[in-house]
Coordinates of C-alpha atoms in Angstrom, one line a residue:
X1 CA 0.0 0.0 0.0
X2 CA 3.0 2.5 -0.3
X3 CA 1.7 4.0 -3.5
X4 CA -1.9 4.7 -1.6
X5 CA -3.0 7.5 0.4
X6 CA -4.4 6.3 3.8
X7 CA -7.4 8.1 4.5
X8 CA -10.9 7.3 6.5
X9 CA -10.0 3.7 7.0
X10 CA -9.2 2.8 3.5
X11 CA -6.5 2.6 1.0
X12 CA -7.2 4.9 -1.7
X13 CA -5.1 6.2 -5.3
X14 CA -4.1 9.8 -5.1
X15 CA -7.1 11.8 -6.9
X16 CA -4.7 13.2 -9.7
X17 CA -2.8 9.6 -9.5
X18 CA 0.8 11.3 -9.0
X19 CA 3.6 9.3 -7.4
X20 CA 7.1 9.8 -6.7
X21 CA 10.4 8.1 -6.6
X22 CA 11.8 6.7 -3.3
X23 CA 15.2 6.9 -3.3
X24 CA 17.6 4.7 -1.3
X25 CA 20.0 7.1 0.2
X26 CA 22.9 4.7 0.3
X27 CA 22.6 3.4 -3.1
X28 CA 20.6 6.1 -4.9
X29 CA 18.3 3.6 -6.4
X30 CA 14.8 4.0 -6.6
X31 CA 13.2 1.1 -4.3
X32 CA 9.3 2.2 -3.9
X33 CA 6.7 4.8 -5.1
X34 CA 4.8 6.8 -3.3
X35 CA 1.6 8.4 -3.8
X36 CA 1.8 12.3 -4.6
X37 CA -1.5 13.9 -2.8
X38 CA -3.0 16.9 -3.7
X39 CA -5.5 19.7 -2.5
X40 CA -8.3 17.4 -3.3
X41 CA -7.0 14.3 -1.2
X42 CA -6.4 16.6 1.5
X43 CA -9.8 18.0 2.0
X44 CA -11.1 14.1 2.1
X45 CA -8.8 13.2 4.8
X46 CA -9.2 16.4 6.9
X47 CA -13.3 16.0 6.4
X48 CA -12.7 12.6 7.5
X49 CA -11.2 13.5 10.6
X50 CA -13.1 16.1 11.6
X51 CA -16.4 14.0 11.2
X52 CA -14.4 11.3 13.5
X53 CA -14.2 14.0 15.7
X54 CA -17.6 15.6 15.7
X55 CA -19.2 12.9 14.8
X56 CA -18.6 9.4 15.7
X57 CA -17.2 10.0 18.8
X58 CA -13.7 9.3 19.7
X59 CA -13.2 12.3 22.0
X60 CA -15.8 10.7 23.4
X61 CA -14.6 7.4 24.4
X62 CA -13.0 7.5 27.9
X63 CA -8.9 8.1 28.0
X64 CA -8.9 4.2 29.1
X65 CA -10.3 3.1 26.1
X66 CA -8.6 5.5 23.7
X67 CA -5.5 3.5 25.5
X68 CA -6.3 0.0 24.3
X69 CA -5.7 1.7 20.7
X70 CA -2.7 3.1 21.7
X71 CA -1.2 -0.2 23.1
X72 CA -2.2 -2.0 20.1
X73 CA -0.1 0.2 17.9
X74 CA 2.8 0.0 20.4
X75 CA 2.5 -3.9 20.1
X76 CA 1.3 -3.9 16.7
X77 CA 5.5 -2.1 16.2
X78 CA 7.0 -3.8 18.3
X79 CA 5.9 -7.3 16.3
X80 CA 7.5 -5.5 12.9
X81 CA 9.8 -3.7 15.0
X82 CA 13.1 -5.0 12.7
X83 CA 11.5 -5.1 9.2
X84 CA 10.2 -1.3 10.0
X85 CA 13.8 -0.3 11.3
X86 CA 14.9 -1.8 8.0
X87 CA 12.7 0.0 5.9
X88 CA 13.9 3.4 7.4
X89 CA 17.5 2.3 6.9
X90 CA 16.3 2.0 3.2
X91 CA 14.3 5.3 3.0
X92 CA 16.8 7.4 5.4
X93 CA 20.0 6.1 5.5
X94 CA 20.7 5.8 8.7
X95 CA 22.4 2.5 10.5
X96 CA 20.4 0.0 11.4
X97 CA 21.1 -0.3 15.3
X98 CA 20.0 3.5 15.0
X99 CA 16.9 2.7 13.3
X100 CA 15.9 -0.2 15.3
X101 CA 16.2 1.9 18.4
X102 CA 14.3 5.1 17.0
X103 CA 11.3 2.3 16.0
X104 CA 11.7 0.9 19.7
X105 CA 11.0 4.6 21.0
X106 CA 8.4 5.0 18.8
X107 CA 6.3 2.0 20.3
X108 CA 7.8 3.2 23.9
X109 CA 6.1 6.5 23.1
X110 CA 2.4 4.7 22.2
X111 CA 2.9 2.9 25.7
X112 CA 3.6 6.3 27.4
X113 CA 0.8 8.3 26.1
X114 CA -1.7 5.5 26.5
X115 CA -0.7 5.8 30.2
X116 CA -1.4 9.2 30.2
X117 CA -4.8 9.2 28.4
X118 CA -6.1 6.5 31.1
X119 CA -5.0 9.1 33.7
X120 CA -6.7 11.7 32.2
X121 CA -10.3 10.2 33.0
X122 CA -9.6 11.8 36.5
X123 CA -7.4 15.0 35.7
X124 CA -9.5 16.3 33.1
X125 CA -11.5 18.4 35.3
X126 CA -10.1 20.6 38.0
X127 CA -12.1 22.5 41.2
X128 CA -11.4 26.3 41.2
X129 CA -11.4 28.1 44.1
X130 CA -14.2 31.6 44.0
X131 CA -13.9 34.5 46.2
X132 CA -17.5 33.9 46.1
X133 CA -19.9 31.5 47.6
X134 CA -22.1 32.0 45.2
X135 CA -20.4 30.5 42.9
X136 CA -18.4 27.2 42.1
X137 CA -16.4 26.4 38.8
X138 CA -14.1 24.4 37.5
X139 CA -11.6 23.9 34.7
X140 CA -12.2 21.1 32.1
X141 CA -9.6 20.2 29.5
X142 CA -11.0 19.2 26.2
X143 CA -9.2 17.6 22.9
X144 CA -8.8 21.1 20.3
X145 CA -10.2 18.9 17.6
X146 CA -8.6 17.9 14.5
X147 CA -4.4 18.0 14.3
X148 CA -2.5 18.8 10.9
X149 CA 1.4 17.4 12.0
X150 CA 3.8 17.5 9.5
X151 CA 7.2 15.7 10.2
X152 CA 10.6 15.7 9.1
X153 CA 12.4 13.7 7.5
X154 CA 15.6 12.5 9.8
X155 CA 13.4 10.8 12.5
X156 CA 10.5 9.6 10.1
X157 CA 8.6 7.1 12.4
X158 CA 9.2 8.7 15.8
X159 CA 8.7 12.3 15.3
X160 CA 5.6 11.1 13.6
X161 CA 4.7 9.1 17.3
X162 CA 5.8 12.5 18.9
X163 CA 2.8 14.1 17.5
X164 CA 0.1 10.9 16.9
X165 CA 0.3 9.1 20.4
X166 CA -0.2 12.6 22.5
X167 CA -2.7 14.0 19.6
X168 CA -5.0 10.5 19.6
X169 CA -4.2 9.7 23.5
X170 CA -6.3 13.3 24.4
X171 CA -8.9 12.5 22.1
X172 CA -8.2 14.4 18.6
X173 CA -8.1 14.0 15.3
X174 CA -5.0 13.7 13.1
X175 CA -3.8 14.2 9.2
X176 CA -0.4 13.3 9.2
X177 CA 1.8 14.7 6.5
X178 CA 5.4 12.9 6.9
X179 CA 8.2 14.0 4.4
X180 CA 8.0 13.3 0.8
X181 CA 11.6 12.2 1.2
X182 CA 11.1 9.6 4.2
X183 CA 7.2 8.5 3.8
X184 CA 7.1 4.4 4.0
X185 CA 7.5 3.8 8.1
X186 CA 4.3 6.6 8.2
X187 CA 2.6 4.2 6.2
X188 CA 3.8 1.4 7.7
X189 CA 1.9 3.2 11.0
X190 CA -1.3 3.4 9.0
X191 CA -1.5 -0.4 8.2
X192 CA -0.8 -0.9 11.8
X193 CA -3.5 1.3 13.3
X194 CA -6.0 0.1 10.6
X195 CA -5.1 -3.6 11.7
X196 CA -5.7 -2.8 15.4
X197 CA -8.7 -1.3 14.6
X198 CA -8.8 2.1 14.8
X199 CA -11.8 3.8 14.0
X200 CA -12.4 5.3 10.4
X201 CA -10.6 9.2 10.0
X202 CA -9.4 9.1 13.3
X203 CA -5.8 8.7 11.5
X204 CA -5.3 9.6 7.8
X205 CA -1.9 9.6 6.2
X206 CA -1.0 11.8 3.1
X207 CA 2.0 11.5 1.4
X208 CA 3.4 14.3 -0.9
X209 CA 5.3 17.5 -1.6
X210 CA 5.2 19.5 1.3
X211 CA 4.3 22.4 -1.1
X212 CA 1.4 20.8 -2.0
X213 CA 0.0 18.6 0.3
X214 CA 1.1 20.0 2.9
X215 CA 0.4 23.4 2.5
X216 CA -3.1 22.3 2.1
X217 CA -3.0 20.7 5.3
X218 CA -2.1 24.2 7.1
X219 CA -4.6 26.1 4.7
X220 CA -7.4 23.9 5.6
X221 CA -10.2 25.6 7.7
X222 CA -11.4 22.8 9.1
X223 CA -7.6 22.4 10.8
X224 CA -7.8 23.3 14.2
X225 CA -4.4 22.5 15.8
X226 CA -0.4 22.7 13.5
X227 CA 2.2 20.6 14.9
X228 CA 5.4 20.9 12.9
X229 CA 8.8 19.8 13.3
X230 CA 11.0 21.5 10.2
X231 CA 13.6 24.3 9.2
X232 CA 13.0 27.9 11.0
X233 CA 12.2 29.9 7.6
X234 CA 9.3 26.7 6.6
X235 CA 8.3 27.1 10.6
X236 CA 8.0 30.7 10.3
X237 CA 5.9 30.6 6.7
X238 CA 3.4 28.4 8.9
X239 CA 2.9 30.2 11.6
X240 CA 1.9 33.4 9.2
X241 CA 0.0 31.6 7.8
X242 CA -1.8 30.2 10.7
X243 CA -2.4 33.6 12.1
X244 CA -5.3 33.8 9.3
X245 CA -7.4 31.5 10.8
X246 CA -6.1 31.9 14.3
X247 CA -4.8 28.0 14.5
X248 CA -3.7 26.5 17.4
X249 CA 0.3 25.8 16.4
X250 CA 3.6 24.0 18.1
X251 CA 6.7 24.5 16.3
X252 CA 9.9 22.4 17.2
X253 CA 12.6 23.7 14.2
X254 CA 15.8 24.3 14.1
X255 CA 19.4 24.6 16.5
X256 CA 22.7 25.2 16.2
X257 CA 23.7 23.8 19.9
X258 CA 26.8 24.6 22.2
X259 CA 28.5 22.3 24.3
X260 CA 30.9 23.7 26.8
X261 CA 33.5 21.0 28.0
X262 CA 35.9 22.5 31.3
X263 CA 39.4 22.0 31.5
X264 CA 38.7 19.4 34.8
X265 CA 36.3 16.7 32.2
X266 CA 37.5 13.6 31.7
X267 CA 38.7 14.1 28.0
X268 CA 37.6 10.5 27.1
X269 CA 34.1 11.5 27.7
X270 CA 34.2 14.2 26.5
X271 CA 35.4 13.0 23.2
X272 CA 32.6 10.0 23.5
X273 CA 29.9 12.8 24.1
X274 CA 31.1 15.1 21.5
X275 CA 30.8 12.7 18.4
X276 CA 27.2 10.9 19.7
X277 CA 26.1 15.1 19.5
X278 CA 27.4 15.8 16.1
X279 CA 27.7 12.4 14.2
X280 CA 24.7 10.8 15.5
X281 CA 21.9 10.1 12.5
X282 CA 24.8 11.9 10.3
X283 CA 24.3 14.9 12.1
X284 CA 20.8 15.2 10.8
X285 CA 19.6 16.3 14.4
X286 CA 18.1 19.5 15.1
X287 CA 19.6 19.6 18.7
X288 CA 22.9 18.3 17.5
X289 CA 25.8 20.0 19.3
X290 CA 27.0 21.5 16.3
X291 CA 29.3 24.3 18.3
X292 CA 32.2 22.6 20.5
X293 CA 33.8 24.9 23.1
X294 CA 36.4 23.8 24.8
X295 CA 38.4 25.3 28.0
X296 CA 42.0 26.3 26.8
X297 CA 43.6 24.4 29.1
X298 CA 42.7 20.7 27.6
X299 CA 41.5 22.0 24.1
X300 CA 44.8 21.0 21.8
X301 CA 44.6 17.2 23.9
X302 CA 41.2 16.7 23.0
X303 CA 41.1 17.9 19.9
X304 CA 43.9 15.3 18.6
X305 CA 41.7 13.2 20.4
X306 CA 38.6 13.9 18.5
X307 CA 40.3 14.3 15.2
X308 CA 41.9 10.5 16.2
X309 CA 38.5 9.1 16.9
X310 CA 36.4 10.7 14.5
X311 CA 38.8 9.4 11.8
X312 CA 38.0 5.7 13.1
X313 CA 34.0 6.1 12.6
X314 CA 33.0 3.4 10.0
X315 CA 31.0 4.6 6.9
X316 CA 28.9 2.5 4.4
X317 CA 25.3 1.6 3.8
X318 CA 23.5 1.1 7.1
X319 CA 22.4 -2.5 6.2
X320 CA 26.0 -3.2 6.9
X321 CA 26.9 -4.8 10.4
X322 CA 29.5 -2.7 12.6
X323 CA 28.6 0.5 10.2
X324 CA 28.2 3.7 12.3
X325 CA 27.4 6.8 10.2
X326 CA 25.1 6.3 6.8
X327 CA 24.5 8.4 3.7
X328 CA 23.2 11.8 4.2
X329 CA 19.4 11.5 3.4
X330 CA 19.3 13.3 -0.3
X331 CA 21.5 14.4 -3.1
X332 CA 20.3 17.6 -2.4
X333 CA 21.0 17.3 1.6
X334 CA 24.7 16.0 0.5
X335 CA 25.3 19.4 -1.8
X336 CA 23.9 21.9 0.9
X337 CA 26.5 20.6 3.8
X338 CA 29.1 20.0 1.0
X339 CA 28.7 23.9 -0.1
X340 CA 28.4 25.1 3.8
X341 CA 32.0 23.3 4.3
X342 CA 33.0 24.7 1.3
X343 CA 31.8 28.3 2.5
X344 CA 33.6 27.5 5.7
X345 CA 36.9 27.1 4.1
X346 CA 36.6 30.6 2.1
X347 CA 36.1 32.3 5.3
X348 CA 39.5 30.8 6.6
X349 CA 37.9 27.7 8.3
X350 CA 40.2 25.1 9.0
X351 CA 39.0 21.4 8.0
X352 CA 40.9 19.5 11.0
X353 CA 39.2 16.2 9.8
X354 CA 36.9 14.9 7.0
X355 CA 35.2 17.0 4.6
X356 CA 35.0 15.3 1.6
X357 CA 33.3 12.1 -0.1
X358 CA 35.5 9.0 1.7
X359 CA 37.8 7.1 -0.6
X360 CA 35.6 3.7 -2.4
X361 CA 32.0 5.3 -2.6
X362 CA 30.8 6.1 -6.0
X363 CA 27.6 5.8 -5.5
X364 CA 25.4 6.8 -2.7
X365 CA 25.3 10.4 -0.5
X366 CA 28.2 9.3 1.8
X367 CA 30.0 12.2 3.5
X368 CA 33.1 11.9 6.0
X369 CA 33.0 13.0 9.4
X370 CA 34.3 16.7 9.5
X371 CA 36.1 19.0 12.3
X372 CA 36.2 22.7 11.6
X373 CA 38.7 24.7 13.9
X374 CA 39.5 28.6 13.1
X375 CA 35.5 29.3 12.3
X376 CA 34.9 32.7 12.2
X377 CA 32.2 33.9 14.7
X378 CA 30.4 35.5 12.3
X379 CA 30.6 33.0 9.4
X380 CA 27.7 31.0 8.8
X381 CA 29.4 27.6 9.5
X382 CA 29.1 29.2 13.1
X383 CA 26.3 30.7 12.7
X384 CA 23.6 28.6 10.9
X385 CA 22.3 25.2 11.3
X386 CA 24.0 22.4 8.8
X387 CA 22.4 19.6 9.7
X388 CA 25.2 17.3 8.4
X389 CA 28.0 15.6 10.3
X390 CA 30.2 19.0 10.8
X391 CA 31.0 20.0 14.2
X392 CA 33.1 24.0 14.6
X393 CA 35.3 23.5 18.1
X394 CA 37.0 26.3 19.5
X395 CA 38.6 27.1 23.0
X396 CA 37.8 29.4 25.4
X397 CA 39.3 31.2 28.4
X398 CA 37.0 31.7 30.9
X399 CA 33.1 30.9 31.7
X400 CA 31.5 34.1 31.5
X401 CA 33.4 33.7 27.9
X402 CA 31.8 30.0 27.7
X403 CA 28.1 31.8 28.2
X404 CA 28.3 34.4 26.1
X405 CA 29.5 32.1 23.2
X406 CA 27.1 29.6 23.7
X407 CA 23.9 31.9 24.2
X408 CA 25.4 34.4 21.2
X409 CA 22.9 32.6 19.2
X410 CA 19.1 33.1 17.2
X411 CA 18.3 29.4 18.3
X412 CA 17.8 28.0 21.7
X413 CA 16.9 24.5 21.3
X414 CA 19.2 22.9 23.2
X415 CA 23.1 22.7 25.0
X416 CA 25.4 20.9 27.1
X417 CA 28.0 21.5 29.2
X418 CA 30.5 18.7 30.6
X419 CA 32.3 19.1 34.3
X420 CA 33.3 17.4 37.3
X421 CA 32.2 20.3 39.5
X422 CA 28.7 19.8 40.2
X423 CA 28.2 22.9 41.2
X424 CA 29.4 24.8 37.8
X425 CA 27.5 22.5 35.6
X426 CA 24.4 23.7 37.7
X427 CA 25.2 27.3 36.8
X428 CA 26.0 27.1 33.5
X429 CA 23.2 24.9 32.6
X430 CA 20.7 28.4 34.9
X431 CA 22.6 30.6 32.5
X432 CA 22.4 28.7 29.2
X433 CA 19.1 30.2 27.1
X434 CA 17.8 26.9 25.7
X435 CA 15.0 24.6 26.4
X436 CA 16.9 21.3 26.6
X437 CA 20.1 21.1 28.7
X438 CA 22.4 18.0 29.0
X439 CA 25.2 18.0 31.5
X440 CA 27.9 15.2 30.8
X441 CA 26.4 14.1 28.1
X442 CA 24.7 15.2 24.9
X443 CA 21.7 14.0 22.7
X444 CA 19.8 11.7 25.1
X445 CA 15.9 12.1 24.7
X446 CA 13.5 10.4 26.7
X447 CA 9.7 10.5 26.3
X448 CA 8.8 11.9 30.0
X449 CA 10.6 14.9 29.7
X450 CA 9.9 17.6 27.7
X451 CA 10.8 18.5 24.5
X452 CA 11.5 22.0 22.7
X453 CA 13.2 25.5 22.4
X454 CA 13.7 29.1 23.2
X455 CA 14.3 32.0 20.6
X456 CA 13.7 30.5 17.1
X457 CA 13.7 27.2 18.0
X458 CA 9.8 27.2 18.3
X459 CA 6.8 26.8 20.3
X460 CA 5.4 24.7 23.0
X461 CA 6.6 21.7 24.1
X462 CA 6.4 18.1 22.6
X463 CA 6.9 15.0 24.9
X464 CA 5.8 14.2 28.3
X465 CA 2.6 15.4 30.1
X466 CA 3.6 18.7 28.4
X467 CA 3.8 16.9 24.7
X468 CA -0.2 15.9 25.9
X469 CA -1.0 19.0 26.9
X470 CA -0.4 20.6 23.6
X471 CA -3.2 19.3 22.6
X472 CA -6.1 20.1 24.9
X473 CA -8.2 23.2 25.4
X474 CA -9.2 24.7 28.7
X475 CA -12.9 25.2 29.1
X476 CA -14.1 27.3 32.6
X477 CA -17.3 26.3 33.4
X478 CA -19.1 28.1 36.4
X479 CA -22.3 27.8 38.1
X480 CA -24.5 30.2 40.3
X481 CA -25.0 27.6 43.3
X482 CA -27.8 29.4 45.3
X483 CA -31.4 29.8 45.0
X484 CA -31.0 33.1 46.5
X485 CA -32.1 35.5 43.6
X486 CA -29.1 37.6 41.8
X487 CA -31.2 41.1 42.4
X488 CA -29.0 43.1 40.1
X489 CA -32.0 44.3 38.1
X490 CA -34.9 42.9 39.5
X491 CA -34.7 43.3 43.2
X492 CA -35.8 41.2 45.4
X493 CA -38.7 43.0 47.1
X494 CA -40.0 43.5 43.4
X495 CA -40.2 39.8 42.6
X496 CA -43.7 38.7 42.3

């Protein structure tokens, strides 16, 4: 069914019967199609979901039942859980031990919001205090109604849970629109939730340009809630567009993260920590720590150390056992971080490591692990996001120095900061201006906690009871609890 639109329950042929290539990043052969949707199949799946919501009842259900769907999907994943990891290796490029553990999450993440959905049968409606006797009320959160996400393509499965399991677990709606480059493990969701059972427009997928299909997504009037995960300028675009119809809207985009290491961390570690922030997924991360500083005092040692190491990484397809950084997603995605190196270099960047296509790959988007020392702090390799495997490391002198550095910066998604003195990682990480801190470590991500940025890094918060929360309204609802009349106008010696 990966040439088919999943929309109301059924399989269905794109209305204008477009499809697209599917190209495997490591080989650059096509190895699928996928279905091309327009405005047309857009406005069916949307209609669908909002008469799923107004209709035929699942906000309705109770949070405990809208949890056995949820647990079915988690199961219904973790029963495929290798042959979907595979099929993201082929469509993304990543390795496979990545994959297999970003598909593991994704199930963990059904699991988590089903737990929360059964709790919200008793947290969905809070007493509120009155300064008048009068009167009691309360506070009742509600599902917003039908949820447009659109998803990236470097996570394709799990940011696609990030936004389905909270979205279904408080009772709405969703069209999901997952990247044209990185669609088949979103489908692969669909067949699951339609073999557990889940009710008719309650989950519609739409594969397509995002200039197409999913602009029509965020035009859509009957859209009430955005969630987006994307570049700043597309995040920006959407959130103008929003305004028109005054839509609900979360925004996770893009970083360009610090990580401060101190002359007392171990430099082991450190080094570890370093690469798992930058080379992880190819450095396709939006909170990878792109921007190394490093105290003077160890900063020569470690970087020998991290040039040593990084030269060690094994590249190759990642169907390949022992293989631990894949192709770059795209031709395209392998020219823009080839050009930013390139732009790096004509501002008197140093490549300390890497930088080039390795030696033996003629086919595929294969890029070597890079260093860049000497960046200008106003060049854009500093500057801007590159999502590639390129890390800029510089030393510093002092920790006022260390702050300023790391919070000189548009973005605020996340940073990290590495130390054996307890006390200083605590500081740093009260002064850092970012919405995810890590201290002796960098990357890890965990479904409880919450998830999302300062500055122009977005909006709102995805993951944990907050990730749930993004998708409820807030209804007050108060009532006059006396028989004694009101009197304003008509007073009480006047009643007859």
């Amino acid at each position: 069914m990966q040439d088919k639109l999943y929309i109301d329950g059924k399989w269905v042929a794109p209305a204008k019967g477009g499809t697209a290539d599917v190209i495997n990043p490591a080989t650059e052969e096509v190895i699928q199609q996928i279905a091309l949707a327009t405005e047309e199949d857009v406005d069916l799946a949307v209609k669908a979901a909002r008469r799923a919501f107004d209709k035929d009842g699942w906000p309705k259900l109770t949070g405990a039942e809208r949890a056995k769907y949820l647990r079915a999907i988690a199961a219904g994943i973790r029963a495929r859980q290798a042959d979907i990891a595979r099929l993201e290796v082929l469509d993304n490029g990543k390795p496979f031990p990545e994959a297999d553990w970003d598909i593991a999450d994704a199930a963990g993440c059904f699991d988590f919001y089903a737990g929360l959905a059964e709790e919200f049968d008793t947290k969905s409606v809070e007493p509120v205090l009155l300064g008048d006797a009068r009167f009691t009320s309360k506070a009742v959160k509600e599902p917003m109604g039908v949820v447009g996400a659109i998803v990236p393509w470097n996570y394709p499965l799990l940011m696609a849970s990030w936004k389905v399991a909270p979205a279904l677990a408080a009772g709405c709606t969703v069209v999901l629109k997952p990247a044209e480059l990185t669609s088949l493990t979103a489908l692969e969701l669909a067949a699951i939730a339609d073999d557990v059972g889940l009710p008719a427009g309650v989950l519609n997928v739409v594969t397509g340009a995002g200039s197409i299909a999913g602009q029509a997504v965020v035009d859509h009037p009957l859209v009430d809630k955005l969630a987006f995960t994307g570049s700043g300028p597309v995040g920006s675009k959407m959130m103008a567009q929003a305004a028109r119809d005054v839509k609900r809207i979360s925004l996770e985009l893009g970083g360009k993260s610090p990580f401060v290491v101190f002359d007392d961390a171990d430099i082991e570690q450190a080094v570890e920590w370093i690469m798992f922030g930058i080379f992880w997924n190819q450095g396709q991360v939006c909170s990878a720590t792109s921007r190394v500083l490093v105290e003077q005092g160890i900063y020569e040692r470690l970087l020998a150390r991290l040039i040593e190491e990084t030269r060690k990484i094994t590249i190759g397809n990642g169907l390949d056992d022992g293989i631990l950084l894949g192709p770059l997603v795209s031709a395209r995605q392998y020219s823009n971080v080839v050009r930013d190196i390139e732009k790096a270099k004509a501002t008197g960047a140093t490549i300390a490591c890497g930088g080039k296509r390795p030696d033996g790959f003629d086919k595929g988007y294969y890029l070597e692990p890079t260093i860049l020392t000497d960046v200008p702090l106003d060049s854009e390799a500093w500057v801007e996001e590159i999502f590639g495997p390129v890390v800029c490391i510089r030393p510093f002198a002092t920790e006022e120095e260390a702050i300023h550095l790391a919070n000189d910066s548009r973005f605020g998604l996340a940073a990290a900061v590495m130390s054996k003195d307890d006390a200083r990682t605590e500081r740093v990480a009260a002064a850092f201006r970012a919405g995810i801190v890590w201290i002796n470590c960098s990357q890890p991500t965990f479904t409880e906690a919450p998830w999302g940025g300062y500055k122009q890094s977005g909006i709102g918060r995805e993951l944990g009871r907050w990730g749930f929360e993004n998708y409820l309204e807030t209804k007050q609802i108060t009532r006059f609890a006396t028989d004694d009349p009101w009197g304003w106008y008509i007073k009480p010696e006047a009643r007859r």
